[in-house]
PDB file of C-alpha atoms in Angstrom:
ATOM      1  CA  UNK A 467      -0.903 -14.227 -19.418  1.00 76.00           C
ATOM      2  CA  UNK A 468      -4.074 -13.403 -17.573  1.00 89.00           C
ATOM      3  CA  UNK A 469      -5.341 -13.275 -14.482  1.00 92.00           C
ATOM      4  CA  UNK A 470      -7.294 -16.822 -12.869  1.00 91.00           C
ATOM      5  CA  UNK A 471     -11.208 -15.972 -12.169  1.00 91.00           C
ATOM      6  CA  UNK A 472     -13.114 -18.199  -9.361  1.00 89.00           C
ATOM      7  CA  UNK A 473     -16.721 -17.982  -9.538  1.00 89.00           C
ATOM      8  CA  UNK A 474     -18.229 -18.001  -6.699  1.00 87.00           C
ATOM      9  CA  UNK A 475     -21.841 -18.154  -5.044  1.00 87.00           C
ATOM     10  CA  UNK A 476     -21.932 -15.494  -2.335  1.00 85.00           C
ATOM     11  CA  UNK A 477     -25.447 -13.172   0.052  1.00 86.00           C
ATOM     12  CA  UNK A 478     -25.636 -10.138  -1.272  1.00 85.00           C
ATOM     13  CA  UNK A 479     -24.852  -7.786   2.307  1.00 84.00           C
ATOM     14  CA  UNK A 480     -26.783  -4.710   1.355  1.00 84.00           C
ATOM     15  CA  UNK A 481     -28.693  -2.656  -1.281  1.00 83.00           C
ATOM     16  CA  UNK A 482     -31.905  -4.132  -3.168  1.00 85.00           C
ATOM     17  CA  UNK A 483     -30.465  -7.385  -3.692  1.00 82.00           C
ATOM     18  CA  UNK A 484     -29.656  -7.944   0.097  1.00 85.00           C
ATOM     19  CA  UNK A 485     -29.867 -11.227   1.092  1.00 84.00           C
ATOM     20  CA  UNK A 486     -30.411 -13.146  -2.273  1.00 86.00           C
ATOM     21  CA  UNK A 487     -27.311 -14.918  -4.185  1.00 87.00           C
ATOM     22  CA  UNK A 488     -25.325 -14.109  -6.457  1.00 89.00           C
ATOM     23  CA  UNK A 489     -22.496 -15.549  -8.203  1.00 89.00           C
ATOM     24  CA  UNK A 490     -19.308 -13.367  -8.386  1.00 90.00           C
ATOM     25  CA  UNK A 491     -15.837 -13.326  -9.935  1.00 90.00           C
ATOM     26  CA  UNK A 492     -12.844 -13.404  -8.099  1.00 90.00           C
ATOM     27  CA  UNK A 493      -9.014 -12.828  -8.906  1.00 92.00           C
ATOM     28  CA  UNK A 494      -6.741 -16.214  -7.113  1.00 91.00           C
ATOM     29  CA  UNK A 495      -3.068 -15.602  -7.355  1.00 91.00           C
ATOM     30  CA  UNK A 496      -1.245 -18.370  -9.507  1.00 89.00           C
ATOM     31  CA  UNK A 497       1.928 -19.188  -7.640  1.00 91.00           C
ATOM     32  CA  UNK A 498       4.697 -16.869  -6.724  1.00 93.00           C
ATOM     33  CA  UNK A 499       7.217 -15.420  -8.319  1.00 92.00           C
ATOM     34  CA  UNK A 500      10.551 -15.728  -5.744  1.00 92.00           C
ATOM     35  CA  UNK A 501      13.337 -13.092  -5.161  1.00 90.00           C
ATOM     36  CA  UNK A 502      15.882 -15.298  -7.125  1.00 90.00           C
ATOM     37  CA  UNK A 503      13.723 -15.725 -10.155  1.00 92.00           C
ATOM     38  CA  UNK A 504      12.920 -11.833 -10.107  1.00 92.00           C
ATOM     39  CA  UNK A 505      16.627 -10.882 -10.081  1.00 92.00           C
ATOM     40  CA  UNK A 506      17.253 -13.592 -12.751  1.00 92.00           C
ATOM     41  CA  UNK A 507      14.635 -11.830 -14.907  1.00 92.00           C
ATOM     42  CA  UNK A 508      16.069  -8.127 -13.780  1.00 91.00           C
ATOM     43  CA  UNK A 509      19.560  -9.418 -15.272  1.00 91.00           C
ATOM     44  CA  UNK A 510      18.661 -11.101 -18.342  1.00 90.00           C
ATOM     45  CA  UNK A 511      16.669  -7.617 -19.095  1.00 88.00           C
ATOM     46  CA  UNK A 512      19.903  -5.255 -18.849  1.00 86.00           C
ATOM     47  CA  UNK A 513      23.818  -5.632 -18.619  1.00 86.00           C
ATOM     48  CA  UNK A 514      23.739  -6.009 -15.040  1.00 87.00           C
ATOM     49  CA  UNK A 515      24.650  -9.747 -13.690  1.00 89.00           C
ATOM     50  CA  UNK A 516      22.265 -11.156 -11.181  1.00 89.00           C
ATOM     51  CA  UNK A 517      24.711 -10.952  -8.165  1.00 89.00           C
ATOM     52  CA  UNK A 518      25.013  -7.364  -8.721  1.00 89.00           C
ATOM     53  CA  UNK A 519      21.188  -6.965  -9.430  1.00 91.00           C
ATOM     54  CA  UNK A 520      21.186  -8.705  -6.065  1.00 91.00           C
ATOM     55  CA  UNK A 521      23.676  -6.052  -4.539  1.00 90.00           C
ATOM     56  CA  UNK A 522      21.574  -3.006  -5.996  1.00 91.00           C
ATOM     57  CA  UNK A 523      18.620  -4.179  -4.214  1.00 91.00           C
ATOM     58  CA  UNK A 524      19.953  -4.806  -0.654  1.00 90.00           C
ATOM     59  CA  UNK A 525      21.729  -1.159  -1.388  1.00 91.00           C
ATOM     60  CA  UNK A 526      18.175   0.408  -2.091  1.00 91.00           C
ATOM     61  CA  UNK A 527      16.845  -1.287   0.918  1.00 89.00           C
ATOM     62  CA  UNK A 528      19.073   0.571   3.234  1.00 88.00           C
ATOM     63  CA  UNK A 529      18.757   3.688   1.700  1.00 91.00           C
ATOM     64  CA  UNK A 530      15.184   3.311   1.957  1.00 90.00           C
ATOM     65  CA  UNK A 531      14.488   2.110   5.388  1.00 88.00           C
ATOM     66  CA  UNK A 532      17.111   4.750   6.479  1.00 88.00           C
ATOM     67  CA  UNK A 533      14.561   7.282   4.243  1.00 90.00           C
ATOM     68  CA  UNK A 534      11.435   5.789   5.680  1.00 89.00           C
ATOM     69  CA  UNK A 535      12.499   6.248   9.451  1.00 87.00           C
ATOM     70  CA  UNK A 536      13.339  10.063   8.339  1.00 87.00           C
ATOM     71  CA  UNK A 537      10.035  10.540   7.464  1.00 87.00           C
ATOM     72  CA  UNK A 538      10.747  11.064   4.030  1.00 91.00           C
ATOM     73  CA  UNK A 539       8.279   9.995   0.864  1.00 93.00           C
ATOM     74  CA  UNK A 540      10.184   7.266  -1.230  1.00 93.00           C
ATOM     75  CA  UNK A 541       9.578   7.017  -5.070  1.00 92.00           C
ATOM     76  CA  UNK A 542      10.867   3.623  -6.007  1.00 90.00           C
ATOM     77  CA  UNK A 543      10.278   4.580 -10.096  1.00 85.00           C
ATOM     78  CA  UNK A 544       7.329   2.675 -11.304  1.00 87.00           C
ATOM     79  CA  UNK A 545       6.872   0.618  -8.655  1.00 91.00           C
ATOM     80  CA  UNK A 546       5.403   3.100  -6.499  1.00 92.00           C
ATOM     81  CA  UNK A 547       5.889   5.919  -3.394  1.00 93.00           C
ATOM     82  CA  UNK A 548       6.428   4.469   0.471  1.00 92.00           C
ATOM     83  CA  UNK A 549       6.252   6.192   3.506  1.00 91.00           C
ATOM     84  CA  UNK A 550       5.626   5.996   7.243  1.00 89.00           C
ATOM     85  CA  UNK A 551       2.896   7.790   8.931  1.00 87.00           C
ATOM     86  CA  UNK A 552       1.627   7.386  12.415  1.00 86.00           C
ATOM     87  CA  UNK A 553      -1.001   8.889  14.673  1.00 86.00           C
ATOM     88  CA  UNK A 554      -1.247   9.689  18.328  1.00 87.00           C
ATOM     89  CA  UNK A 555      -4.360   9.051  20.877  1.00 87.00           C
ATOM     90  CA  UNK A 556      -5.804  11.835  22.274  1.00 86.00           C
ATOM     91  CA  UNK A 557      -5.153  14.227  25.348  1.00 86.00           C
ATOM     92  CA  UNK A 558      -7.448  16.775  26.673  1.00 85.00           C
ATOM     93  CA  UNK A 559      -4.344  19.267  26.736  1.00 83.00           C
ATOM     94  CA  UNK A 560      -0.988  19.713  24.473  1.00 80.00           C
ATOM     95  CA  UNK A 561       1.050  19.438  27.671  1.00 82.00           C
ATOM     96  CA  UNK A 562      -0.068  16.022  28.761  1.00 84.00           C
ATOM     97  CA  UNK A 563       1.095  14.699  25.656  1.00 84.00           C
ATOM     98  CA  UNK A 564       3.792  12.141  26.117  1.00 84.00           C
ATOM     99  CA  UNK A 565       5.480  10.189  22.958  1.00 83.00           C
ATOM    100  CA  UNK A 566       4.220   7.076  24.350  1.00 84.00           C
ATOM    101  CA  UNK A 567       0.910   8.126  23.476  1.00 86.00           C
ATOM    102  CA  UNK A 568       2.354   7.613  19.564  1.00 86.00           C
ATOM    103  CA  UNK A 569      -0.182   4.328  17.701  1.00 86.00           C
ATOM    104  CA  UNK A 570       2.610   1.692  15.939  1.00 83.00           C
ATOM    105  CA  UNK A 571       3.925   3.538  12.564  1.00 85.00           C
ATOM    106  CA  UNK A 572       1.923   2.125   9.286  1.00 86.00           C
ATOM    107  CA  UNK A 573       3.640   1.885   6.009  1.00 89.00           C
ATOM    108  CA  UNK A 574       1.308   3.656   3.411  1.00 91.00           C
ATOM    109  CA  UNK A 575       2.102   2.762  -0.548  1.00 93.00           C
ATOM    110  CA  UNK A 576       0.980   4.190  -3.278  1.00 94.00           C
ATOM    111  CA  UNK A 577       1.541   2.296  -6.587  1.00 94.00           C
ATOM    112  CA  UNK A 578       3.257   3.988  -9.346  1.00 92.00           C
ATOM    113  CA  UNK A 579       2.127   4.839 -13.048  1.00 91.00           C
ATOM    114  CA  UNK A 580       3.766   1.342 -14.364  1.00 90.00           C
ATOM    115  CA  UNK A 581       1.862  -0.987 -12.004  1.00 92.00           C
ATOM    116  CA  UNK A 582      -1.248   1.404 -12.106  1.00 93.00           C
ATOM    117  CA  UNK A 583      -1.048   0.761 -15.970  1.00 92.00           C
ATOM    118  CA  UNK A 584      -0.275  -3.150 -15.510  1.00 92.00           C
ATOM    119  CA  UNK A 585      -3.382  -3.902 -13.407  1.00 93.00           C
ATOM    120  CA  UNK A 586      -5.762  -1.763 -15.829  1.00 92.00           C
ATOM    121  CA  UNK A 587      -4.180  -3.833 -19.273  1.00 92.00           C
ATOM    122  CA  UNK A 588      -4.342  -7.116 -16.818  1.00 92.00           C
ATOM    123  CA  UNK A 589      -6.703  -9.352 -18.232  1.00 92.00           C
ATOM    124  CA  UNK A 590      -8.884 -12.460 -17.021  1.00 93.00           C
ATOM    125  CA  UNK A 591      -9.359 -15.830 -17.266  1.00 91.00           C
ATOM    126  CA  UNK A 592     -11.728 -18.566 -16.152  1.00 89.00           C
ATOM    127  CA  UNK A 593     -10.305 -20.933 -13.484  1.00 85.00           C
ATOM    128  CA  UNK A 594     -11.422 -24.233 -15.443  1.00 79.00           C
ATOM    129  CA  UNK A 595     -10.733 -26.586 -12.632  1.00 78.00           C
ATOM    130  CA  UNK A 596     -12.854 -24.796  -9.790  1.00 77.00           C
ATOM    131  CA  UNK A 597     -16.431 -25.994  -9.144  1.00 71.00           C
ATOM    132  CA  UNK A 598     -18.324 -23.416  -7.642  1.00 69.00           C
ATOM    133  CA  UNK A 599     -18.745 -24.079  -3.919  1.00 59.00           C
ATOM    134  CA  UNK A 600     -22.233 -25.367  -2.416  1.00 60.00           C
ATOM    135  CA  UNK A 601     -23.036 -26.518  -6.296  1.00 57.00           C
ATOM    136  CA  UNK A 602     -22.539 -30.178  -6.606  1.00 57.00           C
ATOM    137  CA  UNK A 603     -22.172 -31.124  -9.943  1.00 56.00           C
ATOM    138  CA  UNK A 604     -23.518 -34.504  -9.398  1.00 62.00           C
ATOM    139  CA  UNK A 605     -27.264 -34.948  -9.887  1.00 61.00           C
ATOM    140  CA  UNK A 606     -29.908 -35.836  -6.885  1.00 59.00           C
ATOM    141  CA  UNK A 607     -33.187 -37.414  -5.843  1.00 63.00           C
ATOM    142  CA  UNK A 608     -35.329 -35.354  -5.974  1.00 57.00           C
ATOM    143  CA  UNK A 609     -34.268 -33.166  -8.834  1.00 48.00           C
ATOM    144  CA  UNK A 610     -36.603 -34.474 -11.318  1.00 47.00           C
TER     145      UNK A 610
ATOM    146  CA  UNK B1033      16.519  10.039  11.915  1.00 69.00           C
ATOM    147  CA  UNK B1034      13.159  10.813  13.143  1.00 80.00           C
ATOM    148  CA  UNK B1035       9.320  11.430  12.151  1.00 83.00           C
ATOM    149  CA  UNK B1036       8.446  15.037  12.417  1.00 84.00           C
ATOM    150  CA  UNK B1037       4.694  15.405  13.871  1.00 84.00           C
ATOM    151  CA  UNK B1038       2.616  18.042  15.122  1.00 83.00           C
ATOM    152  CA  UNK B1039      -0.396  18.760  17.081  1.00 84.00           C
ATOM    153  CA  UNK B1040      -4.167  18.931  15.967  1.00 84.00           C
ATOM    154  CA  UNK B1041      -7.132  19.687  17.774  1.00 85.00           C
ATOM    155  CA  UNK B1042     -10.067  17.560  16.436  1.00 85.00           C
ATOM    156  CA  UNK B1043     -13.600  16.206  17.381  1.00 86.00           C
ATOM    157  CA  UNK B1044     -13.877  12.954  19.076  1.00 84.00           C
ATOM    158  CA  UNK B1045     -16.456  11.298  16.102  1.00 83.00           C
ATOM    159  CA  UNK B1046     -17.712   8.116  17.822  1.00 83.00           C
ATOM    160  CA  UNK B1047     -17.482   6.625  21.184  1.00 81.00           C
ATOM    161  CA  UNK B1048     -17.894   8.237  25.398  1.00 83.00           C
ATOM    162  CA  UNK B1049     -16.416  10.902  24.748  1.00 80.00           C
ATOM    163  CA  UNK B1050     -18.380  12.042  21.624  1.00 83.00           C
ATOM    164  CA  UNK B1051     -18.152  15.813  20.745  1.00 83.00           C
ATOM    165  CA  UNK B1052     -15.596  16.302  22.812  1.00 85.00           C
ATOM    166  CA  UNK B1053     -12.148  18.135  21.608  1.00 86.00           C
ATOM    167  CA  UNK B1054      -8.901  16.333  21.959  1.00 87.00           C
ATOM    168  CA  UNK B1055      -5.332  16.556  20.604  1.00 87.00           C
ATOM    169  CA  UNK B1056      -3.672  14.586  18.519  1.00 87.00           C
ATOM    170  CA  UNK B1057       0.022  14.352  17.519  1.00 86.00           C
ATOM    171  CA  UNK B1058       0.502  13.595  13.798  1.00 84.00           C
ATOM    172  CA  UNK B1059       2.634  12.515  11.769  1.00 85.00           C
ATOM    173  CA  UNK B1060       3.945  15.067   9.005  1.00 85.00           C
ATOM    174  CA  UNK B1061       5.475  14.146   5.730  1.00 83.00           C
ATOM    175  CA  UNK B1062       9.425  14.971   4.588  1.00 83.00           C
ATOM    176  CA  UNK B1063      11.047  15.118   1.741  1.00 86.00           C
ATOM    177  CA  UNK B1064      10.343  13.404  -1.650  1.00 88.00           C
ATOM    178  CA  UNK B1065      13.636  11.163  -2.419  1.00 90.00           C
ATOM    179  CA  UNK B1066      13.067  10.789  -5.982  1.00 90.00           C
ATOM    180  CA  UNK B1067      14.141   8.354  -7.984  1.00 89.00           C
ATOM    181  CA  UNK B1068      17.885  10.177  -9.054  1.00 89.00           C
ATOM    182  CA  UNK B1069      18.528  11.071  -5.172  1.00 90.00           C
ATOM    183  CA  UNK B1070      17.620   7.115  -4.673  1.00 90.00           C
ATOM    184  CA  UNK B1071      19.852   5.983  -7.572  1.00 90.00           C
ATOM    185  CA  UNK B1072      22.662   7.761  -6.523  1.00 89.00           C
ATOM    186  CA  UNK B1073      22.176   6.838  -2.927  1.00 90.00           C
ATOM    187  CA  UNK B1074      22.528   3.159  -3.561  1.00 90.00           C
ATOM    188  CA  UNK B1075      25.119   3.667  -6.111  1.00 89.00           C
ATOM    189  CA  UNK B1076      27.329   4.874  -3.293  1.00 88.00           C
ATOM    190  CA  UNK B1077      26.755   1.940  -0.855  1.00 87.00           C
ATOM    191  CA  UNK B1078      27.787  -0.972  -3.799  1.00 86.00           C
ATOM    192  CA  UNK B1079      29.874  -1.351  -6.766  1.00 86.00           C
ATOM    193  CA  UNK B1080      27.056  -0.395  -9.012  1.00 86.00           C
ATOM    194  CA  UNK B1081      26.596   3.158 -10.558  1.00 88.00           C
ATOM    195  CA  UNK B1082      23.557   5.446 -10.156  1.00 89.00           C
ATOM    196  CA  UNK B1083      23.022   4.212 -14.235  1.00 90.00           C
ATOM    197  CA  UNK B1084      22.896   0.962 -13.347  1.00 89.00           C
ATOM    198  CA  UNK B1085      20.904   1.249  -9.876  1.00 90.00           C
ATOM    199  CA  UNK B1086      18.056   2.753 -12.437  1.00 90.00           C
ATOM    200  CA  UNK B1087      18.119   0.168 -15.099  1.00 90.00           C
ATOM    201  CA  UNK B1088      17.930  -2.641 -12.032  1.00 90.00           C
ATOM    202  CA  UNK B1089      14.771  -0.541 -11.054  1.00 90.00           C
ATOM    203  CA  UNK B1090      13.533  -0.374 -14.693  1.00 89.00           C
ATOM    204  CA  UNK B1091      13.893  -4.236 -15.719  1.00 91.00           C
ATOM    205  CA  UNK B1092      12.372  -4.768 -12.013  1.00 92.00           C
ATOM    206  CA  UNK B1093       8.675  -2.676 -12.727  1.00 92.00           C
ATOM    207  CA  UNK B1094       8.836  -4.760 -16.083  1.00 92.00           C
ATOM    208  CA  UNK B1095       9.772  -8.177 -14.571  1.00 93.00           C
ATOM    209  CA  UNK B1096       6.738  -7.444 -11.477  1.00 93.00           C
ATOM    210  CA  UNK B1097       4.144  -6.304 -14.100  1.00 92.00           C
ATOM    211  CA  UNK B1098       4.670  -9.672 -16.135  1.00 92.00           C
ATOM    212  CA  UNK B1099       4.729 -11.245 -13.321  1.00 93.00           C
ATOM    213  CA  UNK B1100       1.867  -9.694 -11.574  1.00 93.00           C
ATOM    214  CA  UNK B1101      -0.401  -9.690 -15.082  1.00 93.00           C
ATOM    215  CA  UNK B1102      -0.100 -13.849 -15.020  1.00 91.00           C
ATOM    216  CA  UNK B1103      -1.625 -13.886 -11.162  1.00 91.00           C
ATOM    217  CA  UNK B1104       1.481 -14.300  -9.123  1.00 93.00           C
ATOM    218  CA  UNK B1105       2.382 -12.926  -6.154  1.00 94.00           C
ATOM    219  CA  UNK B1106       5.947 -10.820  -6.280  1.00 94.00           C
ATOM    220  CA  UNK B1107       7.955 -11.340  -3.528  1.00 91.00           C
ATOM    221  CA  UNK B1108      10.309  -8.312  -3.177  1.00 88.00           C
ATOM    222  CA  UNK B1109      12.593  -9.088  -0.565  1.00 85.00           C
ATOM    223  CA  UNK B1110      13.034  -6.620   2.625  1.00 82.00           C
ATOM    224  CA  UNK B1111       9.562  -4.369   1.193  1.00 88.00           C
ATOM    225  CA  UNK B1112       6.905  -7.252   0.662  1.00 90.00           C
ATOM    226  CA  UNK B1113       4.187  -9.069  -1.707  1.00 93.00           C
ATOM    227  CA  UNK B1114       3.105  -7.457  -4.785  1.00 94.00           C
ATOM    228  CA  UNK B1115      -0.142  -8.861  -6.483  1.00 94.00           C
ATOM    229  CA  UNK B1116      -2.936  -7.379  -8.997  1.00 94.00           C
ATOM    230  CA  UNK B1117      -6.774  -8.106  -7.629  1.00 93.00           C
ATOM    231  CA  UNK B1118     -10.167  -7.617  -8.541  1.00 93.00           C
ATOM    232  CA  UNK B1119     -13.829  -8.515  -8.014  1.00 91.00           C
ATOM    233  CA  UNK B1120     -16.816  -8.562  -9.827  1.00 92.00           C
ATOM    234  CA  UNK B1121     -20.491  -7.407 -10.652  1.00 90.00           C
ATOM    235  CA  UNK B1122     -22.781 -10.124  -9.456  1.00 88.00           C
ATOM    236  CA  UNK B1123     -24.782 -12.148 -12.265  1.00 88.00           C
ATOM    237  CA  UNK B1124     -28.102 -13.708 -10.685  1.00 87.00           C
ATOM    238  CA  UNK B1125     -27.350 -16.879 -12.115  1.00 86.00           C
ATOM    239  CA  UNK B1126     -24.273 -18.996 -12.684  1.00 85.00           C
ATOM    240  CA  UNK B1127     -24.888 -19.321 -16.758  1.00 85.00           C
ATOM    241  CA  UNK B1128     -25.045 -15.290 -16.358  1.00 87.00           C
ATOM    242  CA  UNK B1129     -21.413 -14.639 -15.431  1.00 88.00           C
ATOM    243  CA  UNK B1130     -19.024 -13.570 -17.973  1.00 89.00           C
ATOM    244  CA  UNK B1131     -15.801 -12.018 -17.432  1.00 90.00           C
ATOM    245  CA  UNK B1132     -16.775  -8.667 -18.971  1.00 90.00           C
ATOM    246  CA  UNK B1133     -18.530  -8.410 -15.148  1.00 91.00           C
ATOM    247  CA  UNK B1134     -14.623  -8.265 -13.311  1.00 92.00           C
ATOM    248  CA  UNK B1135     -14.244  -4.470 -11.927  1.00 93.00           C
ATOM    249  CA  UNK B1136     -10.400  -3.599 -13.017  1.00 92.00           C
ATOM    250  CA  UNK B1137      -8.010  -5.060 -11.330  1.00 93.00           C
ATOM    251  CA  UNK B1138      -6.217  -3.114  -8.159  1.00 93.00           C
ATOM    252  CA  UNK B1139      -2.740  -3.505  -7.065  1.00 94.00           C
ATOM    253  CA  UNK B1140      -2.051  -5.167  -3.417  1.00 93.00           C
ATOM    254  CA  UNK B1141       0.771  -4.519  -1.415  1.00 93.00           C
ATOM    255  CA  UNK B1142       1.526  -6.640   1.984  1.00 91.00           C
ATOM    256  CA  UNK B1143       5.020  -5.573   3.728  1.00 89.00           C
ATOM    257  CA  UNK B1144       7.239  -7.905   4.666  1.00 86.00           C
ATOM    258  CA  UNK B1145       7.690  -9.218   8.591  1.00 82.00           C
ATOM    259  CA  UNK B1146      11.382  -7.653   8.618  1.00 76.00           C
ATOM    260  CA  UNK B1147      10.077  -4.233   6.961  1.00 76.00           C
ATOM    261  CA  UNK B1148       7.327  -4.290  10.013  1.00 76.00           C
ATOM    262  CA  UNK B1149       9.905  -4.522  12.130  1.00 75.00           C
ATOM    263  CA  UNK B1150      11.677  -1.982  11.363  1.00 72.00           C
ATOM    264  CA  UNK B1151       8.753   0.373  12.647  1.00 72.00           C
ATOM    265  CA  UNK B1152       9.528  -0.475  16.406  1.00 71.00           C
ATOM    266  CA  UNK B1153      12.739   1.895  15.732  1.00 74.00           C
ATOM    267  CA  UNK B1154      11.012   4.893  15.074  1.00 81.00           C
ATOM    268  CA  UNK B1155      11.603   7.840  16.644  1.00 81.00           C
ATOM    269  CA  UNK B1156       9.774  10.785  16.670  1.00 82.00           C
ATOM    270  CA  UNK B1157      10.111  14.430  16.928  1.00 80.00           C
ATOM    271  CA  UNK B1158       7.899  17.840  17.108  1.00 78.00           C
ATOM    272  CA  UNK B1159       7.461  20.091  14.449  1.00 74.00           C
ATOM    273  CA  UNK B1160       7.484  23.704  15.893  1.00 69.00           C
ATOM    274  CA  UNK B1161       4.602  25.241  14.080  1.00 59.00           C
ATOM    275  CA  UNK B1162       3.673  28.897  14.988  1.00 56.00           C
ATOM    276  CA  UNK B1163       0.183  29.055  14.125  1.00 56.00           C
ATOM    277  CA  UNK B1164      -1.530  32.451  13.800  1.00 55.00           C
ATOM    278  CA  UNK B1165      -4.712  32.991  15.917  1.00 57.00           C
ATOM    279  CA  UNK B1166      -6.544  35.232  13.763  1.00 56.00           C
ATOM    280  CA  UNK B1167      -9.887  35.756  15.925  1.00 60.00           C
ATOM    281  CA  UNK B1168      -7.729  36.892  18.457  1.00 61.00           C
ATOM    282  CA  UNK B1169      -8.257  40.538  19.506  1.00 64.00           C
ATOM    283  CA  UNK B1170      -5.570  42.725  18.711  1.00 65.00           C
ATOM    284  CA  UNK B1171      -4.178  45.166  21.701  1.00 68.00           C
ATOM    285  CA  UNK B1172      -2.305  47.580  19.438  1.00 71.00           C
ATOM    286  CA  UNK B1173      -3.360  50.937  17.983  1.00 73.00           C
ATOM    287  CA  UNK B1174      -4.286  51.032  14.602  1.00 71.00           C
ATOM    288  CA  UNK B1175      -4.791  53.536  11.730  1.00 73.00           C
ATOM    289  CA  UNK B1176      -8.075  54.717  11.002  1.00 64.00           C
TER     290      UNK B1176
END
C-alpha cells in the first residue's frame, strides 16, 4: 500500500538551476477504484447491505446538489466541504449590472481532516517497470 | 434555490483598463449543512436512518483513504475523482534520487461531467447589504 513514483528527467523553469536537468519524482495513479467496488467495501465495513449503501448515496447526492445550488457550504464528514462560488465581470456602475454578466459557477472543495491525514501517512514507492524517458538503457557508439 | 451575491468595487489589476475601478457581483457563502443536518436529510429521502446515512459516510472516508493510499483514483459517483498526488525535490543526477525527496502528498479532486452540469441551473440572487459610508459628512447637529 503505497503510492507508485516515476522518475523523471525534466528543465528546471526558474531559480539558480534554470535551465539544467534534473530528475524528479512523480506520483502515477494505479488503476481505479469503481463505484460498485467502493459500495462493496462501504457494506462489508458496517451492517448496511450494498443496495442500501447504494440508496444512501444517490439520497446524499440530492440533498447535496439541492444544498450546493442554495449556496450553502456542504460538509460531507471526512471527506471534505463543497460549495459553489461564482464571480461576475465588471461594470463601470452598479446599475448596469445585469445577471448575465455572472462567469459559469466553480465547485470549490476543501478536503476534510480524514483525507488530509491519509495523504500525509501515504507513502511511496518506486515504479520498477518505468525507464526514465530520453535515457536509453541500451549502450552506444561512442560511449566509450 | 439560489446563490446570494453582492457587489464590490475593486481595482482592475492587469489589462486596458488598468487602475481603473469596476464592480463586481460576488458570490456570498450560506449556511454550513453539517454532517447531522446532511444525515438526517438523506435519511428522509430513503429507507435508511440518519444512523445509518453516517456509518455509510464513515466506512466511505475509510474505504477512499485505502483506496487513495495504494494510488487509485476513487470514483464517487454524481461528485467526481478522488486521488492523493505529489512531486518531488530535484536530485542532479539519476543515482541521486531517493524517495525521501517526494514533497507530501496532496489530495485531488476532479468533479464529475453530471455534477458540472448541474451548474448551468444556477440561479442567482442579491444580497441587500446596507453598507455604512463612514467618511461621509454628517448634516446633523451634534453635542459639543
Amino acid at each position: 500500500m503505497a503510492l507508485k513514483v516515476n522518475v523523471n528527467k525534466r528543465k528546471v523553469i526558474a531559480g539558480e538551476n534554470e535551465g539544467k536537468e534534473f530528475f524528479y519524482g512523480n506520483v502515477v495513479t494505479d488503476g481505479t477504484m469503481e463505484f460498485d467496488e467502493l459500495c462493496r467495501q462501504i457494506s462489508t465495513a458496517c451492517t448496511i447491505t450494498q443496495a442500501d449503501v447504494i440508496g444512501v448515496l444517490e439520497a446524499l447526492r440530492q440533498v447535496y446538489r439541492s444544498h450546493l445550488l442554495n449556496g450553502d457550504i456542504v460538509k460531507l464528514g471526512g471527506v471534505g466541504t463543497i460549495r459553489l462560488t461564482a464571480s461576475s465581470r465588471g461594470v463601470d456602475d452598479k446599475s448596469n449590472f445585469h445577471i448575465s454578466l455572472m462567469k459559469p459557477a466553480r465547485l470549490i472543495y476543501r478536503p476534510g481532516k480524514h483525507l488530509l491525514q491519509a495523504a500525509q501517512e501515504a507513502t511511496f514507492r518506486r515504479n520498477a517497470q518505468h525507464v526514465v524517458k530520453d535515457e536509453c538503457p541500451l549502450p552506444h557508439t561512442g560511449d566509450f | 434555490m439560489a446563490l446570494k451575491y453582492s457587489f464590490i468595487e475593486r481595482k482592475i489589476p492587469a489589462g486596458d483598463l488598468k487602475g481603473q475601478k469596476q464592480w463586481f457581483a460576488q458570490v456570498k457563502a450560506g449556511d454550513e449543512i453539517d454532517l447531522d443536518t446532511l444525515a438526517q436529510e438523506v435519511s428522509g429521502q430513503c429507507t435508511a436512518t440518519s444512523a445509518d446515512v453516517k456509518a455509510v459516510l464513515n466506512s466511505l472516508v475509510n474505504a477512499m483513504t485505502t483506496a487513495m493510499q495504494s494510488g487509485k483514483v476513487v470514483q464517487l459517483e454524481g461528485l467526481g475523482n478522488f486521488r492523493l498526488s505529489a512531486g518531488s525535490e530535484g536530485a542532479a543526477d539519476y543515482s541521486d534520487f531517493s524517495l525521501n525527496l517526494m514533497r507530501p502528498a496532496r489530495v485531488i479532486f476532479h468533479p464529475t461531467k453530471r455534477l458540472k452540469a448541474i451548474f448551468g441551473s444556477v440561479k442567482y440572487r442579491e444580497e441587500k447589504i446596507r453598507i455604512l459610508d463612514v467618511n461621509k459628512e454628517c448634516d446633523r447637529e451634534h453635542i459639543e
